[in-house]
Tab-separated table of C-alpha atoms and ligand atoms in Angstrom:
chain	number	residue	atom	x	y	z
A	30	MET	CA	15.192	1.734	16.279
A	31	LYS	CA	15.165	5.285	14.861
A	32	GLN	CA	11.550	4.782	13.821
A	33	GLY	CA	10.649	3.821	17.402
A	34	TRP	CA	12.349	6.969	18.690
A	35	ASP	CA	10.566	9.115	16.088
A	36	ILE	CA	7.251	7.728	17.307
A	37	ILE	CA	8.089	8.713	20.899
A	38	VAL	CA	8.935	12.241	19.697
A	39	LEU	CA	5.730	12.249	17.648
A	40	ALA	CA	3.648	11.329	20.719
A	41	ALA	CA	5.429	14.081	22.687
A	42	ALA	CA	4.797	16.660	19.935
A	43	ILE	CA	1.099	15.759	19.733
A	44	SER	CA	0.632	15.903	23.491
A	45	ALA	CA	2.440	19.273	23.499
A	46	ALA	CA	0.070	20.488	20.768
A	47	ILE	CA	-2.949	19.464	22.844
A	48	VAL	CA	-1.816	20.398	26.344
A	49	THR	CA	0.107	23.654	25.746
A	50	PRO	CA	-2.812	25.746	24.353
A	51	LEU	CA	-5.044	24.458	27.191
A	52	SER	CA	-2.463	25.318	29.819
A	53	ILE	CA	-2.202	28.830	28.380
A	54	ILE	CA	-5.916	29.657	28.232
A	55	PHE	CA	-6.738	28.203	31.622
A	56	ASP	CA	-3.556	29.645	33.090
A	57	LEU	CA	-2.406	26.329	34.433
A	58	SER	CA	1.195	27.481	34.574
A	59	ALA	CA	1.161	27.345	38.351
A	60	ILE	CA	0.483	23.631	38.401
A	61	ASN	CA	3.783	21.956	39.097
A	62	LEU	CA	2.953	18.762	37.276
A	63	LEU	CA	2.423	20.742	34.113
A	64	ASN	CA	5.744	22.525	34.449
A	65	LEU	CA	7.354	19.169	34.992
A	66	PHE	CA	5.661	17.854	31.834
A	67	ASN	CA	6.865	20.894	29.908
A	68	GLY	CA	10.387	20.380	31.165
A	69	PHE	CA	10.213	16.714	30.206
A	70	LEU	CA	9.114	17.583	26.662
A	71	ILE	CA	11.962	20.055	26.260
A	72	PHE	CA	14.408	17.433	27.559
A	73	LEU	CA	13.029	14.880	25.081
A	74	PHE	CA	13.283	17.344	22.183
A	75	LEU	CA	16.894	18.121	23.155
A	76	ILE	CA	17.751	14.420	23.024
A	77	ASP	CA	16.021	14.322	19.650
A	78	ILE	CA	18.411	16.995	18.369
A	79	ALA	CA	21.363	14.885	19.530
A	80	VAL	CA	19.844	11.802	17.883
A	81	ASN	CA	19.374	13.697	14.623
A	82	PHE	CA	23.013	14.759	14.568
A	83	ASN	CA	23.843	11.067	14.646
A	84	THR	CA	21.320	9.756	12.153
A	85	THR	CA	22.376	8.641	8.701
A	86	PHE	CA	20.244	9.554	5.707
A	87	SER	CA	19.804	8.079	2.289
A	88	LEU	CA	20.662	9.946	-0.887
A	89	HIS	CA	19.841	8.436	-4.280
A	90	GLY	CA	19.419	5.077	-2.566
A	91	GLU	CA	22.826	5.311	-0.827
A	92	GLU	CA	23.069	5.448	2.975
A	93	ILE	CA	25.161	8.499	3.957
A	94	SER	CA	26.834	8.160	7.348
A	95	ASN	CA	29.656	10.704	6.950
A	96	ARG	CA	29.381	12.925	10.047
A	97	ARG	CA	30.004	16.193	8.198
A	98	ALA	CA	27.417	15.386	5.576
A	99	VAL	CA	24.881	14.401	8.246
A	100	THR	CA	25.509	17.616	10.214
A	101	ARG	CA	25.321	19.761	7.078
A	102	LYS	CA	22.047	18.159	6.066
A	103	TYR	CA	20.487	18.563	9.514
A	104	LEU	CA	21.694	22.171	9.905
A	105	GLY	CA	20.290	22.967	6.479
A	106	GLY	CA	16.756	21.897	7.423
A	107	TRP	CA	14.977	20.383	10.410
A	108	PHE	CA	17.534	21.597	12.983
A	109	TRP	CA	16.016	25.077	13.185
A	110	PRO	CA	12.393	24.180	14.018
A	111	ASP	CA	13.817	21.507	16.364
A	112	LEU	CA	15.940	24.121	18.088
A	113	ILE	CA	13.140	26.695	18.398
A	114	ALA	CA	10.894	24.015	19.937
A	115	THR	CA	13.402	23.509	22.762
A	116	LEU	CA	14.237	27.146	23.540
A	117	PRO	CA	12.956	28.315	26.939
A	118	ILE	CA	11.968	31.707	25.451
A	119	GLY	CA	9.576	32.432	28.333
A	120	LEU	CA	12.332	31.972	30.904
A	121	PHE	CA	14.544	34.402	28.999
A	122	PHE	CA	11.853	37.126	29.040
A	123	LEU	CA	11.097	36.415	32.691
A	124	ALA	CA	14.757	36.600	33.677
A	125	SER	CA	15.351	39.765	31.681
A	126	GLY	CA	12.338	41.403	33.348
A	127	LEU	CA	10.727	42.232	29.986
A	128	LEU	CA	7.627	40.221	30.896
A	129	THR	CA	6.126	39.155	34.199
A	130	ALA	CA	4.747	35.706	35.056
A	131	GLY	CA	1.356	34.818	33.527
A	132	GLY	CA	-0.358	36.712	30.669
A	133	PRO	CA	1.486	37.013	27.339
A	134	LEU	CA	4.464	35.148	28.781
A	135	GLN	CA	2.339	32.002	28.595
A	136	LEU	CA	2.022	32.378	24.816
A	137	LEU	CA	5.761	31.871	24.509
A	138	ARG	CA	5.284	28.235	25.439
A	139	LEU	CA	3.792	27.743	21.997
A	140	ASN	CA	7.290	27.336	20.564
A	141	LEU	CA	6.845	23.634	21.388
A	142	LEU	CA	4.511	23.478	18.400
A	143	PHE	CA	7.484	23.897	16.051
A	144	LYS	CA	7.880	20.157	16.494
A	145	LEU	CA	4.557	19.501	14.736
A	146	PRO	CA	5.571	19.711	11.031
A	147	LYS	CA	8.136	16.980	11.556
A	148	ALA	CA	5.567	14.950	13.467
A	149	SER	CA	3.410	14.996	10.358
A	150	ARG	CA	6.279	13.457	8.382
A	151	THR	CA	6.757	10.749	11.030
A	152	LEU	CA	3.031	9.963	10.950
A	153	ARG	CA	3.152	9.518	7.187
A	154	ARG	CA	6.253	7.322	7.406
A	155	ALA	CA	4.926	5.214	10.284
A	156	GLY	CA	1.781	4.369	8.376
A	157	GLY	CA	3.664	4.293	5.072
A	158	THR	CA	3.801	0.638	4.166
A	159	ALA	CA	1.372	-0.764	6.723
A	160	ILE	CA	-1.774	1.151	5.764
A	161	ASN	CA	-3.496	1.770	2.465
A	162	PRO	CA	-2.091	5.205	1.398
A	163	ALA	CA	-5.548	6.665	0.707
A	164	ILE	CA	-6.828	5.627	4.153
A	165	LEU	CA	-3.657	7.018	5.730
A	166	ARG	CA	-4.235	10.372	3.998
A	167	LEU	CA	-7.827	10.370	5.205
A	168	VAL	CA	-6.766	9.629	8.800
A	169	LEU	CA	-4.104	12.375	8.623
A	170	LEU	CA	-6.608	14.861	7.220
A	171	VAL	CA	-9.073	14.145	10.062
A	172	PHE	CA	-6.228	14.399	12.579
A	173	TRP	CA	-5.097	17.823	11.303
A	174	ILE	CA	-8.681	19.106	11.185
A	175	PHE	CA	-9.240	18.134	14.808
A	176	LEU	CA	-5.952	19.686	15.857
A	177	ALA	CA	-6.832	22.909	13.994
A	178	ALA	CA	-10.301	22.867	15.638
A	179	HIS	CA	-8.570	22.474	19.026
A	180	PHE	CA	-6.358	25.527	18.405
A	181	ILE	CA	-9.317	27.585	17.196
A	182	SER	CA	-11.403	26.543	20.240
A	183	CYS	CA	-8.589	27.583	22.566
A	184	SER	CA	-8.167	30.909	20.746
A	185	TRP	CA	-11.926	31.559	20.956
A	186	ILE	CA	-11.860	30.901	24.723
A	187	LEU	CA	-8.991	33.374	25.029
A	188	ILE	CA	-10.774	36.031	22.962
A	189	SER	CA	-14.352	35.579	24.162
A	190	GLY	CA	-13.543	35.462	27.880
A	191	ASN	CA	-15.982	33.840	30.317
A	192	PRO	CA	-19.165	36.011	30.366
A	193	TYR	CA	-21.342	33.213	31.847
A	194	GLY	CA	-18.893	32.121	34.529
A	195	LEU	CA	-18.646	28.545	33.229
A	196	ASP	CA	-16.188	25.952	34.521
A	197	PRO	CA	-13.156	25.198	32.255
A	198	LEU	CA	-14.569	21.942	30.834
A	199	SER	CA	-17.914	23.543	29.861
A	200	ARG	CA	-16.078	26.517	28.353
A	201	TYR	CA	-13.938	24.206	26.254
A	202	ILE	CA	-16.895	22.092	25.107
A	203	ARG	CA	-18.950	25.188	24.168
A	204	SER	CA	-16.012	26.695	22.360
A	205	PHE	CA	-15.328	23.458	20.490
A	206	TYR	CA	-19.016	23.318	19.535
A	207	TRP	CA	-18.800	26.910	18.245
A	208	THR	CA	-15.643	26.064	16.266
A	209	ILE	CA	-17.153	23.047	14.564
A	210	THR	CA	-20.425	24.832	13.665
A	211	THR	CA	-18.428	27.757	12.248
A	212	LEU	CA	-15.832	25.663	10.397
A	213	THR	CA	-18.474	23.451	8.831
A	214	THR	CA	-20.363	26.638	7.809
A	215	ILE	CA	-23.454	25.468	9.747
A	216	GLY	CA	-23.288	28.479	12.110
A	217	TYR	CA	-26.407	28.269	14.343
A	218	GLY	CA	-25.790	31.823	15.476
A	219	ASP	CA	-26.399	31.007	19.146
A	220	ILE	CA	-22.883	32.126	20.044
A	221	THR	CA	-22.148	35.483	18.457
A	222	PRO	CA	-19.161	37.827	18.687
A	223	SER	CA	-19.250	41.053	20.593
A	224	GLY	CA	-16.698	43.771	20.069
A	225	ASN	CA	-14.321	44.308	17.180
A	226	THR	CA	-11.669	41.744	18.104
A	227	GLN	CA	-14.179	38.920	18.419
A	228	THR	CA	-15.974	39.920	15.204
A	229	LEU	CA	-12.718	40.057	13.230
A	230	PHE	CA	-11.709	36.693	14.679
A	231	VAL	CA	-15.054	35.196	13.629
A	232	VAL	CA	-14.642	36.582	10.100
A	233	LEU	CA	-11.233	34.964	9.908
A	234	ILE	CA	-12.537	31.598	11.106
A	235	GLU	CA	-15.514	31.819	8.727
A	236	LEU	CA	-13.176	32.391	5.794
A	237	LEU	CA	-10.989	29.552	6.995
A	238	GLY	CA	-14.093	27.389	7.423
A	239	ALA	CA	-15.280	28.029	3.875
A	240	GLY	CA	-11.864	27.093	2.485
A	241	MET	CA	-11.467	24.119	4.766
A	242	TYR	CA	-14.965	22.828	3.976
A	243	GLY	CA	-14.156	22.807	0.257
A	244	LEU	CA	-10.811	21.167	0.932
A	245	ILE	CA	-12.345	18.470	3.128
A	246	ILE	CA	-15.187	17.611	0.762
A	247	GLY	CA	-12.857	17.568	-2.247
A	248	ASN	CA	-10.255	15.499	-0.424
A	249	ILE	CA	-12.680	13.012	1.054
A	250	ALA	CA	-14.371	12.375	-2.306
A	251	ASN	CA	-10.965	11.894	-3.896
A	252	LEU	CA	-9.659	9.717	-1.071
A	253	ILE	CA	-12.697	7.464	-0.985
A	254	ALA	CA	-12.417	6.955	-4.748
A	255	ASN	CA	-8.768	6.031	-4.252
A	256	ILE	CA	-9.083	3.739	-1.233
A	257	ASP	CA	-9.267	0.790	-3.534
A	258	VAL	CA	-7.825	1.868	-6.865
A	259	ALA	CA	-7.621	-1.745	-7.988
A	260	LYS	CA	-11.315	-2.302	-7.331
A	261	SER	CA	-12.471	0.866	-9.110
A	262	GLN	CA	-10.248	0.065	-12.103
A	263	TYR	CA	-11.573	-3.487	-12.150
A	264	LYS	CA	-15.194	-2.279	-12.021
A	265	GLU	CA	-14.535	0.216	-14.812
A	266	LYS	CA	-12.937	-2.498	-16.948
A	267	LEU	CA	-15.837	-4.885	-16.322
A	268	GLU	CA	-18.398	-2.196	-17.225
A	269	LYS	CA	-16.564	-1.468	-20.481
A	270	ILE	CA	-16.410	-5.166	-21.367
A	271	ASN	CA	-20.078	-5.739	-20.548
A	272	THR	CA	-21.142	-2.746	-22.637
A	273	PHE	CA	-19.113	-4.133	-25.520
A	274	LEU	CA	-20.560	-7.642	-25.121
A	275	LYS	CA	-24.111	-6.277	-25.202
A	276	TYR	CA	-23.370	-3.932	-28.090
A	277	ARG	CA	-21.998	-6.834	-30.170
A	278	ASN	CA	-24.839	-9.160	-29.107
A	279	ILE	CA	-22.540	-11.826	-27.685
A	280	PRO	CA	-24.608	-14.870	-26.559
A	281	VAL	CA	-25.702	-14.703	-22.929
A	282	ASN	CA	-23.899	-17.897	-21.842
A	283	MET	CA	-20.642	-16.558	-23.305
A	284	GLN	CA	-21.191	-13.252	-21.488
A	285	LYS	CA	-21.703	-15.218	-18.263
A	286	LYS	CA	-18.515	-17.158	-18.839
A	287	ILE	CA	-16.535	-13.941	-19.409
A	288	ASN	CA	-18.000	-12.386	-16.270
A	289	ASN	CA	-17.185	-15.483	-14.238
A	290	TYR	CA	-13.638	-15.380	-15.555
A	291	TYR	CA	-13.238	-11.780	-14.397
A	292	SER	CA	-14.729	-12.447	-10.979
A	293	TYR	CA	-12.305	-15.354	-10.599
A	294	LEU	CA	-9.430	-13.023	-11.588
A	295	TRP	CA	-10.617	-10.546	-8.973
A	296	GLU	CA	-10.986	-13.162	-6.232
A	297	SER	CA	-7.680	-14.849	-6.950
A	298	ARG	CA	-5.422	-11.855	-7.644
A	299	ARG	CA	-7.413	-8.650	-7.121
A	300	GLY	CA	-7.527	-8.171	-10.875
A	301	TYR	CA	-3.799	-7.487	-11.144
A	302	ASP	CA	-1.879	-8.752	-14.109
A	303	GLU	CA	1.343	-9.640	-12.304
A	304	SER	CA	3.618	-9.684	-15.321
A	305	SER	CA	2.627	-6.194	-16.456
A	306	VAL	CA	2.918	-4.817	-12.905
A	307	LEU	CA	6.495	-6.105	-12.742
A	308	GLN	CA	7.423	-4.962	-16.217
A	309	ASP	CA	8.721	-1.542	-15.119
A	310	LEU	CA	11.031	-2.947	-12.447
A	311	PRO	CA	14.772	-3.383	-13.074
A	312	ASP	CA	15.842	-7.022	-13.575
A	313	HIS	CA	17.291	-7.683	-10.104
A	314	LEU	CA	14.108	-6.422	-8.419
A	315	LYS	CA	11.969	-8.329	-10.890
A	316	VAL	CA	13.810	-11.545	-9.930
A	317	SER	CA	13.338	-11.027	-6.185
A	318	VAL	CA	9.663	-10.089	-6.511
A	319	SER	CA	8.998	-12.949	-8.945
A	320	LEU	CA	10.779	-15.410	-6.655
A	321	TYR	CA	8.615	-14.244	-3.784
A	322	LEU	CA	5.372	-14.274	-5.780
A	323	ASN	CA	6.062	-17.639	-7.357
A	324	LYS	CA	7.344	-19.277	-4.184
A	325	GLY	CA	4.230	-21.449	-4.201
A	326	ILE	CA	4.768	-22.937	-7.652
A	327	ILE	CA	8.483	-23.538	-7.009
A	328	GLU	CA	7.593	-25.514	-3.895
A	329	LYS	CA	4.830	-27.441	-5.641
A	330	VAL	CA	6.591	-28.597	-8.818
A	331	PRO	CA	8.854	-31.578	-8.034
A	332	ILE	CA	11.316	-30.851	-10.885
A	333	PHE	CA	12.056	-27.432	-9.324
A	334	GLN	CA	12.941	-28.934	-5.980
A	335	GLY	CA	16.642	-29.277	-5.409
A	336	ALA	CA	17.324	-27.336	-8.627
A	337	SER	CA	20.052	-24.688	-8.663
A	338	GLU	CA	19.198	-21.075	-7.851
A	339	ASP	CA	20.270	-19.941	-11.345
A	340	PHE	CA	17.958	-22.438	-12.948
A	341	ILE	CA	14.986	-21.316	-10.806
A	342	LYS	CA	15.721	-17.641	-11.541
A	343	GLU	CA	15.942	-18.254	-15.277
A	344	ILE	CA	12.595	-20.066	-15.307
A	345	ILE	CA	10.760	-17.851	-12.833
A	346	LEU	CA	11.420	-14.657	-14.787
A	347	HIS	CA	9.746	-16.128	-17.838
A	348	LEU	CA	6.697	-17.691	-16.220
A	349	THR	CA	3.456	-15.952	-17.172
A	350	PRO	CA	0.441	-16.552	-14.946
A	351	VAL	CA	-2.681	-17.515	-16.905
A	352	VAL	CA	-6.183	-18.498	-15.847
A	353	PHE	CA	-8.522	-20.992	-17.537
A	354	THR	CA	-12.207	-21.431	-16.801
A	355	PRO	CA	-13.857	-24.868	-16.422
A	356	GLY	CA	-14.012	-26.824	-19.684
A	357	ASP	CA	-11.505	-24.656	-21.599
A	358	SER	CA	-9.274	-26.459	-24.103
A	359	ILE	CA	-5.794	-25.451	-23.050
A	360	VAL	CA	-3.957	-27.644	-25.537
A	361	LYS	CA	-5.422	-29.395	-28.612
A	362	ALA	CA	-4.038	-32.682	-29.962
A	363	GLY	CA	-2.399	-32.258	-33.368
A	364	GLU	CA	-1.722	-28.515	-33.024
A	365	VAL	CA	1.712	-26.976	-33.056
A	366	GLY	CA	2.909	-26.168	-29.536
A	367	PHE	CA	4.716	-23.018	-28.452
A	368	ASP	CA	4.416	-23.235	-24.660
A	369	MET	CA	4.368	-25.612	-21.755
A	370	TYR	CA	2.381	-25.174	-18.537
A	371	PHE	CA	2.812	-25.687	-14.788
A	372	ILE	CA	-0.328	-26.162	-12.695
A	373	SER	CA	-0.516	-23.973	-9.622
A	374	LYS	CA	-4.169	-24.522	-8.727
A	375	GLY	CA	-6.948	-26.672	-10.194
A	376	SER	CA	-6.783	-29.803	-12.335
A	377	VAL	CA	-6.898	-30.755	-16.012
A	378	ASP	CA	-7.877	-33.825	-18.043
A	379	VAL	CA	-5.430	-35.276	-20.572
A	380	MET	CA	-7.383	-36.889	-23.407
A	381	SER	CA	-7.100	-38.203	-26.940
A	382	ALA	CA	-7.997	-35.878	-29.847
A	383	ASP	CA	-11.581	-37.225	-30.007
A	384	GLU	CA	-11.734	-36.987	-26.195
A	385	ARG	CA	-12.768	-40.653	-25.960
A	386	ILE	CA	-9.618	-41.884	-24.212
A	387	HIS	CA	-8.759	-40.353	-20.884
A	388	TYR	CA	-5.019	-40.661	-20.275
A	389	ALA	CA	-4.639	-38.858	-16.987
A	390	THR	CA	-5.772	-36.116	-14.650
A	391	LEU	CA	-3.053	-33.667	-13.677
A	392	GLY	CA	-3.271	-31.428	-10.625
A	393	SER	CA	-1.357	-28.830	-8.669
A	394	GLY	CA	2.439	-29.183	-9.111
A	395	HIS	CA	2.201	-31.106	-12.408
A	396	PHE	CA	3.224	-29.809	-15.815
A	397	PHE	CA	2.174	-30.521	-19.393
A	398	GLY	CA	2.850	-29.444	-22.962
A	399	GLU	CA	6.525	-30.429	-22.811
A	400	ILE	CA	6.434	-33.152	-25.516
A	401	ALA	CA	5.678	-30.800	-28.425
A	402	LEU	CA	8.480	-28.459	-27.348
A	403	LEU	CA	10.985	-31.182	-26.647
A	404	LEU	CA	10.477	-33.270	-29.778
A	405	SER	CA	9.247	-30.525	-32.143
A	406	MET	CA	6.145	-32.523	-32.946
A	407	PRO	CA	2.404	-31.762	-32.827
A	408	ARG	CA	0.610	-31.945	-29.492
A	409	THR	CA	0.109	-35.555	-28.473
A	410	ALA	CA	-3.082	-35.010	-26.475
A	411	THR	CA	-5.928	-32.601	-25.796
A	412	ILE	CA	-5.956	-30.962	-22.395
A	413	LYS	CA	-9.069	-29.456	-20.817
A	414	SER	CA	-9.487	-27.723	-17.497
A	415	ARG	CA	-11.817	-29.431	-15.038
A	416	GLU	CA	-12.359	-26.277	-12.929
A	417	TYR	CA	-10.844	-22.803	-12.631
A	418	CYS	CA	-7.131	-23.336	-13.155
A	419	ASP	CA	-4.216	-21.091	-12.256
A	420	LEU	CA	-1.370	-22.057	-14.568
A	421	TYR	CA	2.060	-20.692	-15.338
A	422	ARG	CA	3.042	-20.625	-18.989
A	423	LEU	CA	6.658	-21.062	-20.148
A	424	ASP	CA	7.538	-20.097	-23.730
A	425	LYS	CA	9.498	-22.346	-26.122
A	426	ASP	CA	12.539	-20.039	-26.385
A	427	THR	CA	13.121	-20.067	-22.630
A	428	PHE	CA	12.421	-23.807	-22.520
A	429	ASP	CA	15.055	-24.486	-25.215
A	430	ARG	CA	17.592	-22.210	-23.542
A	431	VAL	CA	17.096	-23.806	-20.141
A	432	LEU	CA	17.276	-27.266	-21.683
A	433	SER	CA	20.657	-26.595	-23.273
A	434	ARG	CA	22.075	-24.998	-20.119
A	435	TYR	CA	20.829	-27.428	-17.509
A	436	PRO	CA	21.324	-31.046	-18.648
A	437	GLU	CA	19.794	-32.520	-15.439
A	438	PHE	CA	16.558	-30.716	-16.199
A	439	ALA	CA	16.714	-31.912	-19.814
A	440	GLU	CA	17.181	-35.488	-18.612
A	441	THR	CA	14.281	-35.447	-16.139
A	442	ILE	CA	11.864	-33.842	-18.534
A	443	THR	CA	12.874	-36.111	-21.437
A	444	ALA	CA	12.321	-39.178	-19.241
A	445	MET	CA	8.890	-37.863	-18.265
A	446	ALA	CA	7.975	-37.098	-21.894
A	447	GLU	CA	9.000	-40.574	-23.036
A	448	LYS	CA	7.020	-42.234	-20.256
A	449	ARG	CA	3.946	-40.193	-21.186
A	450	ARG	CA	4.294	-40.962	-24.891
A	451	ALA	CA	4.562	-44.643	-24.057
A	452	GLU	CA	1.394	-44.427	-21.980
A	453	ILE	CA	-0.441	-42.785	-24.871
A	454	GLY	CA	0.823	-45.493	-27.185
A	455	GLU	CA	-0.336	-48.220	-24.806
A	456	ALA	CA	-3.713	-46.630	-24.256
A	457	GLY	CA	-4.165	-46.222	-28.039
A	458	ALA	CA	-3.144	-49.823	-28.657
A	459	GLY	CA	-5.515	-50.994	-25.923
A	460	LYS	CA	-8.365	-49.103	-27.534
A	461	LYS	CA	-7.637	-50.692	-30.940
A	462	ASP	CA	-7.565	-54.211	-29.418
A	463	GLN	CA	-11.015	-53.740	-27.911
B	15	CMP	P1	2.248	-32.116	-25.624
B	15	CMP	O1	2.261	-33.253	-26.552
B	15	CMP	O2	3.066	-30.924	-25.938
B	15	CMP	O3	0.730	-31.653	-25.403
B	15	CMP	C1	-0.143	-32.535	-24.735
B	15	CMP	C2	0.455	-32.862	-23.414
B	15	CMP	O4	-0.232	-33.811	-22.646
B	15	CMP	C3	1.802	-33.526	-23.587
B	15	CMP	O5	2.684	-32.629	-24.156
B	15	CMP	C4	2.091	-34.014	-22.213
B	15	CMP	O6	2.601	-32.998	-21.426
B	15	CMP	C5	0.700	-34.350	-21.741
B	15	CMP	N1	0.506	-35.811	-21.716
B	15	CMP	C6	0.510	-36.646	-22.751
B	15	CMP	N2	0.311	-37.904	-22.331
B	15	CMP	C7	0.208	-37.892	-21.013
B	15	CMP	C8	-0.002	-38.887	-20.033
B	15	CMP	N3	-0.129	-40.168	-20.321
B	15	CMP	N4	-0.057	-38.498	-18.750
B	15	CMP	C9	0.070	-37.206	-18.428
B	15	CMP	N5	0.250	-36.239	-19.322
B	15	CMP	C10	0.324	-36.565	-20.613
């Protein structure tokens, strides 16, 4: 609601910034529509002041709605530019007889521009979460440059007069052209100053142009590099790894496999290691983000369905996403097991140690590796990935804790483990009989 209102005020402030300088230089004050527009803006800005006196603010994450605190905060900051933007200063001078209509009186309309700094804040907030921050900064930079160029063009029209008797549109276009060539330090020299005021103005704009040019180039280079931080970090990481692989003469097929693994990581999760990204968050936030991120796996795995919220939370916080490439041995028969796995994407083959007997193929939503943890015995089978697999790993400590706390889970998983062991036994016996 407040954000919607801020955007209306922002649109009003921007239109004031564009229209007011034009109305001054072309002396459009006599046009009624324009006066009406001006009056409307002032009315809108007055309502904005009232709205601000009634808007809560957040302090250290707490929403402050106490009226005195709100008033004190507003009076200690944005109230003053807001107030100046609404003052009919021109009318005061006109009424007091200090100035007559037209001329310098027009300049006093510029007080509307006091609304601009706050507009910049609204722009940043409006784009805040929706747009990539680097792109937002780039858009804001271009916006401010164009607005500055507009002010300079209007000032140049005011200072240079109209020696060639051009119509207002042509004057504005020529002046804008002069501004851009001067600001970008191109300076064709086809429009030159005459007289001291114009020359001093040009010097000022040239100095501004030199500074602005440096600022723009520096900012744009920086912003472009930051548009996709994840991608540039990923590329840098890949370059480092490839240099290392070449330096240590790692066989080409292994290098290919490593590169494929990284491109899969990039395609599936933009190269982010979710668990390390979440590491800095406090526990309650970690739980909510993890629950959201791992929604898919919770929905896929049948033993999670219908389970209590506490149980899901306990498990989810300790799931580590891992990726395996096609043909990787995830679990080896006879080894000691420290983790179990849930399959999010892809499928795996469950085989005997010599890989001659194929017990099963497990896919998305299935789990494996529970027998070794449950019965403290060596792995009963070898498990290999058939394609790229996204798995979630659960460590033994969490598994044991969850098992002792949630007997229903213990029951289901024990039943599953026994059934699987029986199947292995049968398959082994069958093989011997042959
Ligand atoms: P674990 O013994 O820890 O490691 C190998 C895993 O393969 C085992 O746990 C089970 O999760 C899984 N497994 C064993 N036998 C079967 C089977 N018949 N069907 C599906 N999965 C199995």
